[in-house]
Amino acid sequence: MGTVADLLGFFQREVISDEELELVVYPKVYQISNISLPRRELFGIPGDKNPVTDPVFILGTRDYQRWRPARYIHWKASARRQVLQEKLFQPSTQEKVLLIIGVAGFEDEKNEPMFERAIEAAASFAVHLERQGAAVGFATDALLAGSEVSAVPLGRGSGQTARILEALARLRPRKQTDIAERITKAIRTSRGVTCVHFTSGDEASDASLALFLKRRRIPVLRVLCDKERLYSMKHDAHLYRDIHVDDLINPSPPSRG
């Protein structure tokens, strides 16, 4: 039952309709900490195929992150601030980031809070990347309630972010499809793409996905939602690194757009 009226609200009447309305509630969005994504173009492309030989255009500095090469340390700024600083360079190409949520390990009902945390972190990162002008996509092997779409191809703009947020809102902790197939549908080419993988830390599933991405030379930032499973995969450290979800989401209040 609902109420309809003219534009001024003078004449109102109640209407009964059998039509079902769907309400999609987007995940909560938080500020994102300043995390450096692994990039293939800086370390993974051999010889003359590498579009970046040596970064030249310095935009500023930030706190040094331990996995970054020592040659990026800005020693003068470090001495001035009494804490290690690294150089920030102007990006040579548009950022292309594929967000992935792997459902393995989340199916257990007791892990539902971790699953919700993964969804919120992915939503927050999608909004953050859209504001940075990056091309963003999404892929998952989880069930999307009321939708057959398990991948959002890489794209840009607020409409793209809305599609990703809706997909995240529909996620359920149950496996529906093969993650490798969905990743293939989300990206046309692996060149210049970085993946951010939100996971419970299931070793067998993560190792399988890591191997799939490594064969395509796609670097991965793995975001774990269970601190007890925070470990480094035995793969190329430049292409694959781990952080905990609490290191990604800033503890500030939710973003309001």
PDB file of C-alpha atoms in Angstrom:
ATOM      1  CA  MET A   1       0.000   0.000   0.000  1.00  0.00           C
ATOM      2  CA  GLY A   2       1.199   3.490  -0.795  1.00  0.00           C
ATOM      3  CA  THR A   3       0.023   7.088  -1.175  1.00  0.00           C
ATOM      4  CA  VAL A   4      -0.013   9.104  -4.399  1.00  0.00           C
ATOM      5  CA  ALA A   5      -0.758  12.802  -4.773  1.00  0.00           C
ATOM      6  CA  ASP A   6      -0.572  15.764  -7.131  1.00  0.00           C
ATOM      7  CA  LEU A   7       2.554  17.927  -7.167  1.00  0.00           C
ATOM      8  CA  LEU A   8       1.221  20.265  -4.458  1.00  0.00           C
ATOM      9  CA  GLY A   9      -0.077  17.463  -2.266  1.00  0.00           C
ATOM     10  CA  PHE A  10      -3.704  18.696  -2.220  1.00  0.00           C
ATOM     11  CA  PHE A  11      -5.301  15.522  -3.533  1.00  0.00           C
ATOM     12  CA  GLN A  12      -4.063  12.298  -2.038  1.00  0.00           C
ATOM     13  CA  ARG A  13      -5.271   8.739  -2.294  1.00  0.00           C
ATOM     14  CA  GLU A  14      -4.025   5.373  -1.220  1.00  0.00           C
ATOM     15  CA  VAL A  15      -3.037   2.812  -3.813  1.00  0.00           C
ATOM     16  CA  ILE A  16      -2.679  -0.923  -3.271  1.00  0.00           C
ATOM     17  CA  SER A  17      -0.188  -2.635  -5.559  1.00  0.00           C
ATOM     18  CA  ASP A  18       0.975  -6.231  -5.841  1.00  0.00           C
ATOM     19  CA  GLU A  19       4.255  -5.120  -7.402  1.00  0.00           C
ATOM     20  CA  GLU A  20       7.312  -6.143  -5.394  1.00  0.00           C
ATOM     21  CA  LEU A  21       9.911  -3.472  -4.737  1.00  0.00           C
ATOM     22  CA  GLU A  22      13.570  -4.353  -4.191  1.00  0.00           C
ATOM     23  CA  LEU A  23      15.611  -2.366  -1.697  1.00  0.00           C
ATOM     24  CA  VAL A  24      19.379  -2.610  -2.147  1.00  0.00           C
ATOM     25  CA  VAL A  25      21.416  -1.324   0.802  1.00  0.00           C
ATOM     26  CA  TYR A  26      24.974  -0.367  -0.130  1.00  0.00           C
ATOM     27  CA  PRO A  27      27.814  -1.388   2.210  1.00  0.00           C
ATOM     28  CA  LYS A  28      29.193   1.086   4.724  1.00  0.00           C
ATOM     29  CA  VAL A  29      32.081   3.094   3.273  1.00  0.00           C
ATOM     30  CA  TYR A  30      35.164   4.193   5.234  1.00  0.00           C
ATOM     31  CA  GLN A  31      38.229   6.288   4.533  1.00  0.00           C
ATOM     32  CA  ILE A  32      41.150   4.308   3.101  1.00  0.00           C
ATOM     33  CA  SER A  33      44.667   4.402   4.526  1.00  0.00           C
ATOM     34  CA  ASN A  34      47.530   5.417   2.248  1.00  0.00           C
ATOM     35  CA  ILE A  35      48.504   1.993   0.881  1.00  0.00           C
ATOM     36  CA  SER A  36      50.886   1.500  -2.034  1.00  0.00           C
ATOM     37  CA  LEU A  37      49.664  -0.992  -4.632  1.00  0.00           C
ATOM     38  CA  PRO A  38      52.141  -3.361  -6.282  1.00  0.00           C
ATOM     39  CA  ARG A  39      52.666  -2.383  -9.927  1.00  0.00           C
ATOM     40  CA  ARG A  40      53.720  -4.634 -12.745  1.00  0.00           C
ATOM     41  CA  GLU A  41      55.074  -1.839 -14.939  1.00  0.00           C
ATOM     42  CA  LEU A  42      57.730  -0.872 -12.391  1.00  0.00           C
ATOM     43  CA  PHE A  43      59.247  -4.274 -11.821  1.00  0.00           C
ATOM     44  CA  GLY A  44      57.646  -7.023 -13.855  1.00  0.00           C
ATOM     45  CA  ILE A  45      58.266  -6.195 -17.528  1.00  0.00           C
ATOM     46  CA  PRO A  46      61.672  -7.114 -18.934  1.00  0.00           C
ATOM     47  CA  GLY A  47      63.997  -4.873 -20.922  1.00  0.00           C
ATOM     48  CA  ASP A  48      62.620  -2.669 -23.672  1.00  0.00           C
ATOM     49  CA  LYS A  49      59.027  -3.763 -22.970  1.00  0.00           C
ATOM     50  CA  ASN A  50      59.017  -1.830 -19.717  1.00  0.00           C
ATOM     51  CA  PRO A  51      57.268   1.562 -20.211  1.00  0.00           C
ATOM     52  CA  VAL A  52      58.992   2.919 -17.080  1.00  0.00           C
ATOM     53  CA  THR A  53      62.785   2.722 -16.973  1.00  0.00           C
ATOM     54  CA  ASP A  54      63.362   4.901 -13.899  1.00  0.00           C
ATOM     55  CA  PRO A  55      60.828   7.234 -12.201  1.00  0.00           C
ATOM     56  CA  VAL A  56      61.660  10.887 -12.797  1.00  0.00           C
ATOM     57  CA  PHE A  57      58.683  13.049 -11.843  1.00  0.00           C
ATOM     58  CA  ILE A  58      58.568  13.350  -8.041  1.00  0.00           C
ATOM     59  CA  LEU A  59      55.220  14.539  -6.649  1.00  0.00           C
ATOM     60  CA  GLY A  60      56.131  14.431  -2.955  1.00  0.00           C
ATOM     61  CA  THR A  61      56.960  12.025  -0.131  1.00  0.00           C
ATOM     62  CA  ARG A  62      55.181   9.724   2.298  1.00  0.00           C
ATOM     63  CA  ASP A  63      56.138   7.297   5.068  1.00  0.00           C
ATOM     64  CA  TYR A  64      58.336   4.526   3.679  1.00  0.00           C
ATOM     65  CA  GLN A  65      56.585   1.170   3.207  1.00  0.00           C
ATOM     66  CA  ARG A  66      58.850  -1.776   3.947  1.00  0.00           C
ATOM     67  CA  TRP A  67      58.181  -3.692   0.726  1.00  0.00           C
ATOM     68  CA  ARG A  68      59.230  -0.783  -1.500  1.00  0.00           C
ATOM     69  CA  PRO A  69      62.766  -0.781  -2.992  1.00  0.00           C
ATOM     70  CA  ALA A  70      65.299   1.090  -0.844  1.00  0.00           C
ATOM     71  CA  ARG A  71      66.260   3.254  -3.844  1.00  0.00           C
ATOM     72  CA  TYR A  72      62.939   5.103  -3.458  1.00  0.00           C
ATOM     73  CA  ILE A  73      63.871   6.374   0.020  1.00  0.00           C
ATOM     74  CA  HIS A  74      64.113  10.174   0.167  1.00  0.00           C
ATOM     75  CA  TRP A  75      67.041  10.562   2.568  1.00  0.00           C
ATOM     76  CA  LYS A  76      66.866  14.337   3.025  1.00  0.00           C
ATOM     77  CA  ALA A  77      63.156  14.240   3.832  1.00  0.00           C
ATOM     78  CA  SER A  78      63.762  11.277   6.160  1.00  0.00           C
ATOM     79  CA  ALA A  79      66.424  13.199   8.080  1.00  0.00           C
ATOM     80  CA  ARG A  80      64.202  16.262   8.287  1.00  0.00           C
ATOM     81  CA  ARG A  81      61.187  14.340   9.639  1.00  0.00           C
ATOM     82  CA  GLN A  82      63.192  11.767  11.647  1.00  0.00           C
ATOM     83  CA  VAL A  83      61.255   8.938  10.004  1.00  0.00           C
ATOM     84  CA  LEU A  84      61.947   7.115   6.747  1.00  0.00           C
ATOM     85  CA  GLN A  85      60.247   8.787   3.776  1.00  0.00           C
ATOM     86  CA  GLU A  86      59.840   7.468   0.233  1.00  0.00           C
ATOM     87  CA  LYS A  87      59.431   9.401  -3.001  1.00  0.00           C
ATOM     88  CA  LEU A  88      56.020   9.651  -4.648  1.00  0.00           C
ATOM     89  CA  PHE A  89      56.194   9.601  -8.426  1.00  0.00           C
ATOM     90  CA  GLN A  90      53.756  10.775 -11.042  1.00  0.00           C
ATOM     91  CA  PRO A  91      52.055   7.650 -12.435  1.00  0.00           C
ATOM     92  CA  SER A  92      52.988   6.830 -16.005  1.00  0.00           C
ATOM     93  CA  THR A  93      49.722   5.106 -16.836  1.00  0.00           C
ATOM     94  CA  GLN A  94      46.144   5.143 -15.634  1.00  0.00           C
ATOM     95  CA  GLU A  95      45.615   2.970 -12.584  1.00  0.00           C
ATOM     96  CA  LYS A  96      43.638  -0.189 -13.360  1.00  0.00           C
ATOM     97  CA  VAL A  97      42.534  -2.139 -10.303  1.00  0.00           C
ATOM     98  CA  LEU A  98      40.442  -5.293 -10.118  1.00  0.00           C
ATOM     99  CA  LEU A  99      38.854  -5.922  -6.718  1.00  0.00           C
ATOM    100  CA  ILE A 100      38.329  -9.598  -5.884  1.00  0.00           C
ATOM    101  CA  ILE A 101      36.429 -11.252  -3.042  1.00  0.00           C
ATOM    102  CA  GLY A 102      37.102 -14.969  -2.643  1.00  0.00           C
ATOM    103  CA  VAL A 103      34.389 -16.742  -0.664  1.00  0.00           C
ATOM    104  CA  ALA A 104      36.474 -19.687   0.617  1.00  0.00           C
ATOM    105  CA  GLY A 105      36.594 -19.642   4.413  1.00  0.00           C
ATOM    106  CA  PHE A 106      33.670 -17.225   4.717  1.00  0.00           C
ATOM    107  CA  GLU A 107      30.913 -19.840   4.329  1.00  0.00           C
ATOM    108  CA  ASP A 108      31.005 -20.751   8.023  1.00  0.00           C
ATOM    109  CA  GLU A 109      28.335 -18.765   9.898  1.00  0.00           C
ATOM    110  CA  LYS A 110      30.820 -17.770  12.611  1.00  0.00           C
ATOM    111  CA  ASN A 111      32.864 -15.935   9.957  1.00  0.00           C
ATOM    112  CA  GLU A 112      29.985 -13.705   8.840  1.00  0.00           C
ATOM    113  CA  PRO A 113      31.471 -10.604  10.575  1.00  0.00           C
ATOM    114  CA  MET A 114      34.723 -11.153   8.636  1.00  0.00           C
ATOM    115  CA  PHE A 115      32.749 -11.458   5.398  1.00  0.00           C
ATOM    116  CA  GLU A 116      30.941  -8.178   6.096  1.00  0.00           C
ATOM    117  CA  ARG A 117      34.303  -6.568   6.867  1.00  0.00           C
ATOM    118  CA  ALA A 118      35.652  -7.739   3.515  1.00  0.00           C
ATOM    119  CA  ILE A 119      32.612  -6.281   1.727  1.00  0.00           C
ATOM    120  CA  GLU A 120      32.973  -2.930   3.502  1.00  0.00           C
ATOM    121  CA  ALA A 121      36.693  -2.799   2.745  1.00  0.00           C
ATOM    122  CA  ALA A 122      36.114  -3.565  -0.945  1.00  0.00           C
ATOM    123  CA  ALA A 123      33.356  -0.938  -1.141  1.00  0.00           C
ATOM    124  CA  SER A 124      35.572   1.648   0.554  1.00  0.00           C
ATOM    125  CA  PHE A 125      38.451   0.913  -1.807  1.00  0.00           C
ATOM    126  CA  ALA A 126      36.160   1.121  -4.864  1.00  0.00           C
ATOM    127  CA  VAL A 127      34.977   4.598  -3.828  1.00  0.00           C
ATOM    128  CA  HIS A 128      38.554   5.670  -3.040  1.00  0.00           C
ATOM    129  CA  LEU A 129      39.861   4.518  -6.432  1.00  0.00           C
ATOM    130  CA  GLU A 130      36.985   6.184  -8.289  1.00  0.00           C
ATOM    131  CA  ARG A 131      37.869   9.486  -6.614  1.00  0.00           C
ATOM    132  CA  GLN A 132      41.476   8.991  -7.731  1.00  0.00           C
ATOM    133  CA  GLY A 133      40.339   8.600 -11.350  1.00  0.00           C
ATOM    134  CA  ALA A 134      41.308   4.938 -11.573  1.00  0.00           C
ATOM    135  CA  ALA A 135      39.620   2.298 -13.685  1.00  0.00           C
ATOM    136  CA  VAL A 136      38.045  -0.219 -11.298  1.00  0.00           C
ATOM    137  CA  GLY A 137      36.441  -3.627 -11.740  1.00  0.00           C
ATOM    138  CA  PHE A 138      35.110  -6.387  -9.504  1.00  0.00           C
ATOM    139  CA  ALA A 139      35.040 -10.179  -9.587  1.00  0.00           C
ATOM    140  CA  THR A 140      33.920 -12.839  -7.127  1.00  0.00           C
ATOM    141  CA  ASP A 141      33.098 -16.514  -6.908  1.00  0.00           C
ATOM    142  CA  ALA A 142      30.378 -15.825  -4.309  1.00  0.00           C
ATOM    143  CA  LEU A 143      26.630 -15.887  -4.839  1.00  0.00           C
ATOM    144  CA  LEU A 144      25.004 -12.561  -5.753  1.00  0.00           C
ATOM    145  CA  ALA A 145      21.392 -12.642  -4.542  1.00  0.00           C
ATOM    146  CA  GLY A 146      18.938 -11.614  -7.258  1.00  0.00           C
ATOM    147  CA  SER A 147      21.640 -11.283  -9.907  1.00  0.00           C
ATOM    148  CA  GLU A 148      23.526 -13.521 -12.300  1.00  0.00           C
ATOM    149  CA  VAL A 149      26.400 -11.052 -12.614  1.00  0.00           C
ATOM    150  CA  SER A 150      29.551 -12.080 -10.723  1.00  0.00           C
ATOM    151  CA  ALA A 151      31.926  -9.663 -12.450  1.00  0.00           C
ATOM    152  CA  VAL A 152      31.959  -5.938 -13.221  1.00  0.00           C
ATOM    153  CA  PRO A 153      34.438  -5.266 -16.065  1.00  0.00           C
ATOM    154  CA  LEU A 154      37.077  -2.575 -15.537  1.00  0.00           C
ATOM    155  CA  GLY A 155      35.698   0.915 -16.070  1.00  0.00           C
ATOM    156  CA  ARG A 156      35.624   4.459 -14.722  1.00  0.00           C
ATOM    157  CA  GLY A 157      33.120   6.937 -13.296  1.00  0.00           C
ATOM    158  CA  SER A 158      30.423   7.119 -10.616  1.00  0.00           C
ATOM    159  CA  GLY A 159      28.183   4.761 -12.581  1.00  0.00           C
ATOM    160  CA  GLN A 160      30.922   2.142 -12.429  1.00  0.00           C
ATOM    161  CA  THR A 161      31.225   2.569  -8.669  1.00  0.00           C
ATOM    162  CA  ALA A 162      27.452   2.187  -8.268  1.00  0.00           C
ATOM    163  CA  ARG A 163      27.563  -1.102 -10.174  1.00  0.00           C
ATOM    164  CA  ILE A 164      30.325  -2.403  -7.926  1.00  0.00           C
ATOM    165  CA  LEU A 165      28.548  -1.272  -4.741  1.00  0.00           C
ATOM    166  CA  GLU A 166      25.338  -2.973  -5.862  1.00  0.00           C
ATOM    167  CA  ALA A 167      27.222  -6.192  -6.583  1.00  0.00           C
ATOM    168  CA  LEU A 168      28.815  -6.028  -3.134  1.00  0.00           C
ATOM    169  CA  ALA A 169      25.415  -5.403  -1.524  1.00  0.00           C
ATOM    170  CA  ARG A 170      24.101  -8.606  -3.115  1.00  0.00           C
ATOM    171  CA  LEU A 171      26.982 -10.829  -2.002  1.00  0.00           C
ATOM    172  CA  ARG A 172      26.210 -13.933   0.013  1.00  0.00           C
ATOM    173  CA  PRO A 173      28.858 -16.222   1.597  1.00  0.00           C
ATOM    174  CA  ARG A 174      28.234 -19.155  -0.722  1.00  0.00           C
ATOM    175  CA  LYS A 175      30.270 -20.222  -3.730  1.00  0.00           C
ATOM    176  CA  GLN A 176      28.525 -19.862  -7.081  1.00  0.00           C
ATOM    177  CA  THR A 177      31.147 -19.926  -9.802  1.00  0.00           C
ATOM    178  CA  ASP A 178      34.829 -20.266 -10.692  1.00  0.00           C
ATOM    179  CA  ILE A 179      36.825 -17.172  -9.734  1.00  0.00           C
ATOM    180  CA  ALA A 180      39.324 -17.503 -12.599  1.00  0.00           C
ATOM    181  CA  GLU A 181      36.492 -17.428 -15.137  1.00  0.00           C
ATOM    182  CA  ARG A 182      35.070 -14.259 -13.579  1.00  0.00           C
ATOM    183  CA  ILE A 183      38.445 -12.532 -13.531  1.00  0.00           C
ATOM    184  CA  THR A 184      38.865 -13.291 -17.228  1.00  0.00           C
ATOM    185  CA  LYS A 185      35.476 -11.665 -17.913  1.00  0.00           C
ATOM    186  CA  ALA A 186      36.339  -8.600 -15.843  1.00  0.00           C
ATOM    187  CA  ILE A 187      39.602  -7.740 -17.630  1.00  0.00           C
ATOM    188  CA  ARG A 188      40.299  -7.786 -21.361  1.00  0.00           C
ATOM    189  CA  THR A 189      44.038  -7.757 -20.880  1.00  0.00           C
ATOM    190  CA  SER A 190      46.286  -8.218 -17.852  1.00  0.00           C
ATOM    191  CA  ARG A 191      48.643  -5.433 -18.942  1.00  0.00           C
ATOM    192  CA  GLY A 192      48.820  -2.693 -16.319  1.00  0.00           C
ATOM    193  CA  VAL A 193      46.241  -4.358 -14.051  1.00  0.00           C
ATOM    194  CA  THR A 194      46.685  -4.765 -10.296  1.00  0.00           C
ATOM    195  CA  CYS A 195      44.410  -7.019  -8.233  1.00  0.00           C
ATOM    196  CA  VAL A 196      43.300  -6.402  -4.661  1.00  0.00           C
ATOM    197  CA  HIS A 197      42.150  -9.723  -3.213  1.00  0.00           C
ATOM    198  CA  PHE A 198      39.934  -9.670  -0.106  1.00  0.00           C
ATOM    199  CA  THR A 199      40.086 -13.074   1.573  1.00  0.00           C
ATOM    200  CA  SER A 200      39.627 -15.043   4.784  1.00  0.00           C
ATOM    201  CA  GLY A 201      43.117 -16.438   4.230  1.00  0.00           C
ATOM    202  CA  ASP A 202      42.089 -19.905   3.050  1.00  0.00           C
ATOM    203  CA  GLU A 203      45.478 -21.304   2.003  1.00  0.00           C
ATOM    204  CA  ALA A 204      44.389 -23.739  -0.720  1.00  0.00           C
ATOM    205  CA  SER A 205      42.070 -21.264  -2.436  1.00  0.00           C
ATOM    206  CA  ASP A 206      44.502 -18.344  -2.150  1.00  0.00           C
ATOM    207  CA  ALA A 207      47.421 -20.390  -3.486  1.00  0.00           C
ATOM    208  CA  SER A 208      45.362 -21.472  -6.502  1.00  0.00           C
ATOM    209  CA  LEU A 209      44.345 -17.889  -7.275  1.00  0.00           C
ATOM    210  CA  ALA A 210      47.910 -16.641  -6.736  1.00  0.00           C
ATOM    211  CA  LEU A 211      49.207 -19.144  -9.282  1.00  0.00           C
ATOM    212  CA  PHE A 212      46.517 -18.134 -11.797  1.00  0.00           C
ATOM    213  CA  LEU A 213      47.445 -14.451 -11.460  1.00  0.00           C
ATOM    214  CA  LYS A 214      51.201 -15.068 -11.411  1.00  0.00           C
ATOM    215  CA  ARG A 215      51.014 -16.851 -14.760  1.00  0.00           C
ATOM    216  CA  ARG A 216      49.495 -13.665 -16.153  1.00  0.00           C
ATOM    217  CA  ARG A 217      52.049 -11.455 -14.367  1.00  0.00           C
ATOM    218  CA  ILE A 218      49.266  -9.675 -12.486  1.00  0.00           C
ATOM    219  CA  PRO A 219      50.509  -8.197  -9.172  1.00  0.00           C
ATOM    220  CA  VAL A 220      48.275  -8.710  -6.148  1.00  0.00           C
ATOM    221  CA  LEU A 221      47.687  -6.992  -2.837  1.00  0.00           C
ATOM    222  CA  ARG A 222      46.043  -9.606  -0.622  1.00  0.00           C
ATOM    223  CA  VAL A 223      43.839  -8.159   2.129  1.00  0.00           C
ATOM    224  CA  LEU A 224      43.246 -10.693   4.905  1.00  0.00           C
ATOM    225  CA  CYS A 225      40.289 -10.474   7.253  1.00  0.00           C
ATOM    226  CA  ASP A 226      41.664 -12.969   9.795  1.00  0.00           C
ATOM    227  CA  LYS A 227      44.853 -11.907  11.579  1.00  0.00           C
ATOM    228  CA  GLU A 228      45.557 -15.481  12.608  1.00  0.00           C
ATOM    229  CA  ARG A 229      46.061 -16.335   8.943  1.00  0.00           C
ATOM    230  CA  LEU A 230      48.253 -13.374   8.062  1.00  0.00           C
ATOM    231  CA  TYR A 231      51.199 -14.952   6.319  1.00  0.00           C
ATOM    232  CA  SER A 232      53.266 -14.304   3.199  1.00  0.00           C
ATOM    233  CA  MET A 233      52.638 -16.476   0.167  1.00  0.00           C
ATOM    234  CA  LYS A 234      55.716 -18.211  -1.219  1.00  0.00           C
ATOM    235  CA  HIS A 235      55.607 -16.289  -4.484  1.00  0.00           C
ATOM    236  CA  ASP A 236      57.434 -13.327  -6.000  1.00  0.00           C
ATOM    237  CA  ALA A 237      57.327 -10.759  -3.192  1.00  0.00           C
ATOM    238  CA  HIS A 238      57.178  -7.931  -5.724  1.00  0.00           C
ATOM    239  CA  LEU A 239      54.046  -9.354  -7.330  1.00  0.00           C
ATOM    240  CA  TYR A 240      52.273 -10.633  -4.239  1.00  0.00           C
ATOM    241  CA  ARG A 241      52.073  -9.114  -0.765  1.00  0.00           C
ATOM    242  CA  ASP A 242      49.799  -9.266   2.267  1.00  0.00           C
ATOM    243  CA  ILE A 243      48.172  -6.747   4.595  1.00  0.00           C
ATOM    244  CA  HIS A 244      45.402  -7.058   7.166  1.00  0.00           C
ATOM    245  CA  VAL A 245      42.039  -5.415   6.492  1.00  0.00           C
ATOM    246  CA  ASP A 246      42.517  -3.112   9.511  1.00  0.00           C
ATOM    247  CA  ASP A 247      45.633  -1.708   7.817  1.00  0.00           C
ATOM    248  CA  LEU A 248      43.512  -0.722   4.817  1.00  0.00           C
ATOM    249  CA  ILE A 249      40.450   0.821   6.432  1.00  0.00           C
ATOM    250  CA  ASN A 250      41.140   4.066   8.258  1.00  0.00           C
ATOM    251  CA  PRO A 251      39.463   4.168  11.700  1.00  0.00           C
ATOM    252  CA  SER A 252      37.884   7.551  10.877  1.00  0.00           C
ATOM    253  CA  PRO A 253      34.072   7.872  10.571  1.00  0.00           C
ATOM    254  CA  PRO A 254      32.350   6.536   7.446  1.00  0.00           C
ATOM    255  CA  SER A 255      32.694   8.677   4.329  1.00  0.00           C
ATOM    256  CA  ARG A 256      29.554  10.561   3.323  1.00  0.00           C
ATOM    257  CA  GLY A 257      30.410  10.894  -0.329  1.00  0.00           C
TER     258      GLY A 257
END
